[in-house]
Short mmCIF file of C-alpha atoms in Angstrom, two decimals:
data_model
loop_
_atom_site.label_atom_id
_atom_site.label_comp_id
_atom_site.label_asym_id
_atom_site.label_seq_id
_atom_site.Cartn_x
_atom_site.Cartn_y
_atom_site.Cartn_z
CA ALA A 1 -42.08 -36.09 -36.38
CA ILE A 2 -41.36 -34.07 -33.32
CA GLN A 3 -37.51 -32.50 -33.05
CA GLY A 4 -35.56 -34.63 -31.09
CA CYS A 5 -37.46 -38.02 -30.78
CA THR A 6 -36.60 -41.13 -31.41
CA GLU A 7 -39.36 -43.06 -30.63
CA MET A 8 -41.10 -44.90 -33.64
CA THR A 9 -44.51 -44.46 -33.77
CA LYS A 10 -47.18 -46.20 -31.53
CA PHE A 11 -50.01 -47.71 -32.71
CA THR A 12 -53.17 -48.65 -30.60
CA THR A 13 -56.43 -50.31 -30.89
CA ALA A 14 -59.85 -50.81 -29.04
CA GLN A 15 -62.61 -53.14 -29.82
CA VAL A 16 -65.95 -52.18 -29.83
CA GLU A 17 -68.61 -54.64 -29.96
CA VAL A 18 -72.65 -54.29 -31.65
CA ASP A 19 -75.43 -55.86 -30.74
CA MET A 20 -77.40 -56.85 -33.69
CA GLY A 21 -80.07 -57.05 -32.05
CA ASP A 22 -81.33 -60.88 -33.04
CA GLY A 23 -79.14 -62.44 -30.30
CA THR A 24 -75.61 -61.95 -31.88
CA SER A 25 -73.25 -59.36 -32.10
CA VAL A 26 -70.18 -58.70 -34.27
CA HIS A 27 -66.87 -56.23 -33.17
CA PHE A 28 -64.92 -53.66 -35.13
CA VAL A 29 -61.39 -52.70 -34.32
CA PHE A 30 -60.83 -48.56 -33.76
CA ASP A 31 -57.14 -48.03 -34.04
CA GLY A 32 -54.73 -45.25 -33.97
CA ASN A 33 -51.04 -44.27 -34.09
CA GLY A 34 -48.69 -40.82 -32.70
CA LYS A 35 -49.41 -39.50 -35.86
CA VAL A 36 -52.89 -38.67 -35.99
CA VAL A 37 -54.11 -37.97 -32.32
CA ARG A 38 -55.36 -34.48 -32.80
CA GLU A 39 -56.25 -33.57 -29.33
CA ASN A 40 -56.46 -37.37 -28.35
CA GLY A 41 -53.36 -38.61 -26.33
CA HIS A 42 -50.08 -37.38 -27.87
CA PHE A 43 -47.26 -39.05 -29.65
CA LEU A 44 -45.54 -41.32 -27.68
CA ASN A 45 -49.84 -41.96 -25.92
CA PRO A 46 -52.23 -42.11 -28.40
CA VAL A 47 -55.39 -42.98 -27.96
CA PRO A 48 -57.87 -45.14 -30.98
CA ASN A 49 -59.32 -42.43 -33.08
CA ALA A 50 -59.87 -43.60 -36.03
CA PHE A 51 -61.43 -47.00 -38.22
CA SER A 52 -59.83 -48.16 -40.83
CA LEU A 53 -59.91 -50.89 -44.09
CA VAL A 54 -57.99 -52.57 -45.91
CA GLN A 55 -55.82 -50.47 -48.77
CA ILE A 56 -56.72 -50.77 -52.63
CA GLU A 57 -59.02 -53.39 -52.12
CA ASP A 58 -61.42 -50.53 -50.02
CA CYS A 59 -60.06 -48.21 -52.67
CA PRO A 60 -62.37 -48.59 -55.37
CA GLN A 61 -60.96 -45.07 -57.17
CA ALA A 62 -57.11 -45.87 -56.53
CA THR A 63 -54.36 -44.83 -58.78
CA ALA A 64 -52.11 -46.85 -59.96
CA THR A 65 -49.28 -44.14 -58.66
CA CYS A 66 -51.59 -44.60 -55.15
CA LYS A 67 -51.29 -48.31 -55.33
CA LEU A 68 -47.62 -48.51 -55.88
CA SER A 69 -46.60 -45.56 -53.09
CA CYS A 70 -48.92 -46.72 -50.79
CA TYR A 71 -47.84 -46.55 -47.39
CA VAL A 72 -49.73 -49.28 -45.71
CA HIS A 73 -48.36 -51.92 -47.84
CA ARG A 74 -45.12 -51.38 -44.98
CA LEU A 75 -47.80 -51.22 -42.28
CA GLU A 76 -48.94 -54.55 -43.39
CA ILE A 77 -45.44 -55.69 -43.24
CA ALA A 78 -44.04 -53.92 -39.66
CA GLU A 79 -47.78 -53.65 -37.78
CA PRO A 80 -49.50 -57.07 -38.89
CA SER A 81 -51.66 -57.68 -36.01
CA VAL A 82 -53.21 -53.92 -36.88
CA HIS A 83 -53.65 -54.61 -40.73
CA ASN A 84 -55.35 -57.89 -39.86
CA ALA A 85 -57.71 -55.51 -37.85
CA TYR A 86 -58.48 -53.50 -40.57
CA ARG A 87 -59.56 -56.47 -42.60
CA TRP A 88 -61.71 -58.02 -39.90
CA ASN A 89 -63.26 -54.32 -40.53
CA SER A 90 -63.59 -55.06 -43.94
CA GLN A 91 -65.43 -57.69 -43.95
CA TRP A 92 -67.70 -56.89 -41.10
CA MET A 93 -68.51 -53.46 -42.63
CA ARG A 94 -68.93 -54.79 -45.91
CA TRP A 95 -71.61 -57.20 -43.95
CA GLY A 96 -73.13 -54.35 -42.17
CA MET A 97 -73.80 -52.21 -45.36
CA GLU A 98 -75.53 -55.15 -47.13
CA ARG A 99 -79.07 -54.20 -44.81
CA GLU A 100 -80.31 -51.00 -43.18
CA ASP A 101 -81.14 -53.01 -39.76
CA ARG A 102 -77.07 -53.95 -39.30
CA ALA A 103 -76.38 -50.50 -40.80
CA ILE A 104 -78.21 -48.62 -38.45
CA ARG A 105 -77.40 -50.22 -36.20
CA ILE A 106 -73.20 -49.91 -36.37
CA GLU A 107 -74.18 -46.44 -36.68
CA GLU A 108 -75.51 -45.97 -33.73
CA VAL A 109 -72.57 -47.83 -31.48
CA PHE A 110 -69.74 -46.17 -33.40
CA ALA A 111 -71.53 -42.69 -32.94
CA ARG A 112 -72.07 -43.61 -29.02
CA TRP A 113 -68.36 -44.65 -28.28
CA ILE A 114 -67.04 -41.78 -30.69
CA ALA A 115 -68.90 -39.45 -28.52
CA VAL A 116 -66.93 -40.83 -25.42
CA ASN A 117 -63.42 -41.57 -26.53
CA CYS A 118 -62.62 -39.10 -29.51
CA LEU A 119 -63.90 -35.60 -28.05
CA GLY A 120 -60.48 -34.28 -29.89
CA GLY A 121 -61.69 -35.78 -33.49
CA PHE A 122 -62.05 -38.56 -35.27
CA ARG A 123 -60.40 -39.44 -38.79
CA TRP A 124 -61.87 -41.94 -40.92
CA HIS A 125 -59.55 -44.55 -42.74
CA ILE A 126 -55.59 -44.44 -42.15
CA SER A 127 -55.93 -47.04 -44.26
CA GLY A 128 -58.83 -47.38 -47.25
CA ASP A 129 -61.83 -45.30 -48.40
CA ILE A 130 -65.42 -45.45 -49.19
CA PHE A 131 -66.30 -48.51 -50.93
CA SER A 132 -69.92 -47.36 -51.67
CA ALA A 133 -72.90 -44.98 -51.86
CA ARG A 134 -74.30 -47.12 -48.46
CA TYR A 135 -70.96 -46.52 -46.73
CA ALA A 136 -70.47 -43.00 -47.59
CA GLN A 137 -74.24 -42.45 -46.24
CA PHE A 138 -73.09 -44.60 -42.67
CA ILE A 139 -70.12 -42.16 -42.29
CA ALA A 140 -72.23 -38.93 -43.32
CA ALA A 141 -74.87 -40.22 -40.57
CA VAL A 142 -72.38 -40.80 -38.04
CA CYS A 143 -70.75 -37.52 -38.12
CA MET A 144 -74.31 -35.67 -37.68
CA ARG A 145 -74.97 -37.87 -34.75
CA VAL A 146 -71.89 -36.64 -32.84
CA ASP A 147 -71.87 -33.32 -34.50
CA LYS A 148 -69.56 -31.87 -31.73
CA ILE A 149 -66.95 -34.11 -32.55
CA PRO A 150 -64.65 -32.68 -35.58
CA PHE A 151 -63.95 -35.43 -38.19
CA TRP A 152 -61.51 -35.63 -40.80
CA ILE A 153 -61.18 -38.05 -44.29
CA TYR A 154 -58.99 -38.40 -47.09
CA THR A 155 -60.34 -39.93 -50.25
CA ARG A 156 -60.52 -40.22 -53.89
CA SER A 157 -64.06 -42.17 -54.37
CA CYS A 158 -65.16 -39.41 -55.82
CA ALA A 159 -67.84 -41.25 -56.89
CA PHE A 160 -69.58 -40.70 -53.54
CA LEU A 161 -68.95 -37.55 -52.77
CA ASP A 162 -72.68 -36.33 -52.93
CA GLU A 163 -74.11 -38.29 -49.98
CA LEU A 164 -70.43 -37.27 -47.81
CA VAL A 165 -70.37 -33.57 -48.48
CA GLY A 166 -73.48 -32.59 -45.49
CA PRO A 167 -72.49 -32.85 -42.58
CA GLN A 168 -70.58 -29.40 -40.97
CA ASN A 169 -68.10 -31.31 -38.73
CA LEU A 170 -66.91 -33.41 -41.36
CA ILE A 171 -63.45 -32.06 -43.48
CA VAL A 172 -63.16 -33.95 -46.60
CA ASN A 173 -59.82 -33.52 -48.22
CA LEU A 174 -59.33 -34.89 -51.95
CA SER A 175 -56.39 -37.49 -52.22
CA ALA A 176 -54.81 -36.77 -55.64
CA ASP A 177 -51.71 -37.73 -57.74
CA VAL A 178 -50.57 -37.19 -61.08
CA ASP A 179 -52.76 -39.93 -62.35
CA ASN A 180 -56.30 -38.12 -61.12
CA TYR A 181 -55.10 -34.61 -61.05
CA PHE A 182 -57.63 -33.40 -63.34
CA ASP A 183 -60.63 -35.10 -61.67
CA ALA A 184 -59.73 -33.99 -58.39
CA ILE A 185 -59.20 -30.13 -59.72
CA GLU A 186 -62.79 -30.61 -61.10
CA MET A 187 -64.33 -32.11 -57.75
CA ALA A 188 -62.47 -29.66 -55.71
CA GLN A 189 -64.30 -26.41 -57.82
CA ARG A 190 -67.88 -28.40 -57.79
CA TYR A 191 -67.80 -28.95 -54.05
CA ARG A 192 -65.54 -26.80 -52.77
CA LEU A 193 -63.21 -29.16 -51.26
CA ARG A 194 -59.18 -28.77 -50.81
CA ILE A 195 -56.89 -31.43 -52.40
CA CYS A 196 -54.24 -33.09 -50.82
CA TYR A 197 -51.83 -33.81 -53.62
CA MET A 198 -49.20 -36.56 -53.02
CA THR A 199 -45.85 -35.80 -55.58
CA VAL A 200 -43.55 -38.79 -56.23
CA ALA A 201 -41.28 -37.41 -58.71
CA GLY A 202 -41.19 -34.12 -56.91
CA GLU A 203 -43.84 -32.10 -59.58
CA VAL A 204 -46.23 -29.48 -57.77
CA PRO A 205 -48.76 -28.71 -60.48
CA TYR A 206 -51.58 -25.79 -59.95
CA LEU A 207 -53.06 -26.67 -56.65
CA PRO A 208 -55.94 -24.38 -55.60
CA VAL A 209 -55.63 -22.20 -52.53
CA GLY A 210 -55.61 -24.01 -49.23
CA SER A 211 -54.02 -26.97 -50.98
CA VAL A 212 -51.65 -29.92 -49.18
CA ILE A 213 -49.00 -31.43 -50.89
CA PHE A 214 -47.14 -34.59 -49.33
CA PRO A 215 -44.57 -36.34 -50.51
CA SER A 216 -44.92 -39.82 -51.05
CA HIS A 217 -43.43 -41.22 -47.94
CA GLU A 218 -40.28 -42.84 -49.34
#
C-alpha cells in the first residue's frame, strides 16, 4: 500500500492476438494492477505486465492451506471481467500446449509483446501456476527470447522446476505454507531458490537467508 493513498487497487488488461498460420487466430489477455507495476506505470495508473490463469484449477500442487486462503477468490468476486480473462487464458493456453507448432507461435507473440510493453519487468501468474512441463518450457523460452527483460514467478509446481530454472532473467520464488514447508526447503536447497512463505496463524518456521514472509491476505 502507499501511505496516505485511499485509492482502491486498479486492474488493467490488454488483448493480444496470435495468428496461428492456418487462417485462424486466438487471443490472450495480459493483465496488471497497481501492486505489481514494477517500473511499468504506477499504483494509480498501472499497465498490463502479467499473464494469469485460474486459481486452483491451474495450480496442480496447491495445498489445502493455499486453496482456502487464496486471494484470487476475492478477486473473482470483485473483478469478474478480469477473472473471466484468466479463464479464457487457461482454456487457450492449454490448447496451445497440446501441439508444438501452436506453442511456438504463441511463444513468439508473447515475447514480442513483452519486449515492447514491459521494459520494467513481467510477472507470470497473478493467478494460477505452472500446470505442465511443456508450459514450464514455454515460460522459460519466452524469457530467453527477451533476455533483457526481468521476469518473476511464484510457484508451488516443484515438479516442473527442471524446465524453469534455465533463464538468467527469471527469478523463481518458491511459494510455501505449513502444508508444503518441508518440500519447499528441499527444493530451495536443490535449486538455490528463495522461499516466499505464507503464514496464516502467525507461524514463522526456519527459512533460508533471503526468504520472504507473507501474512495471508485476511
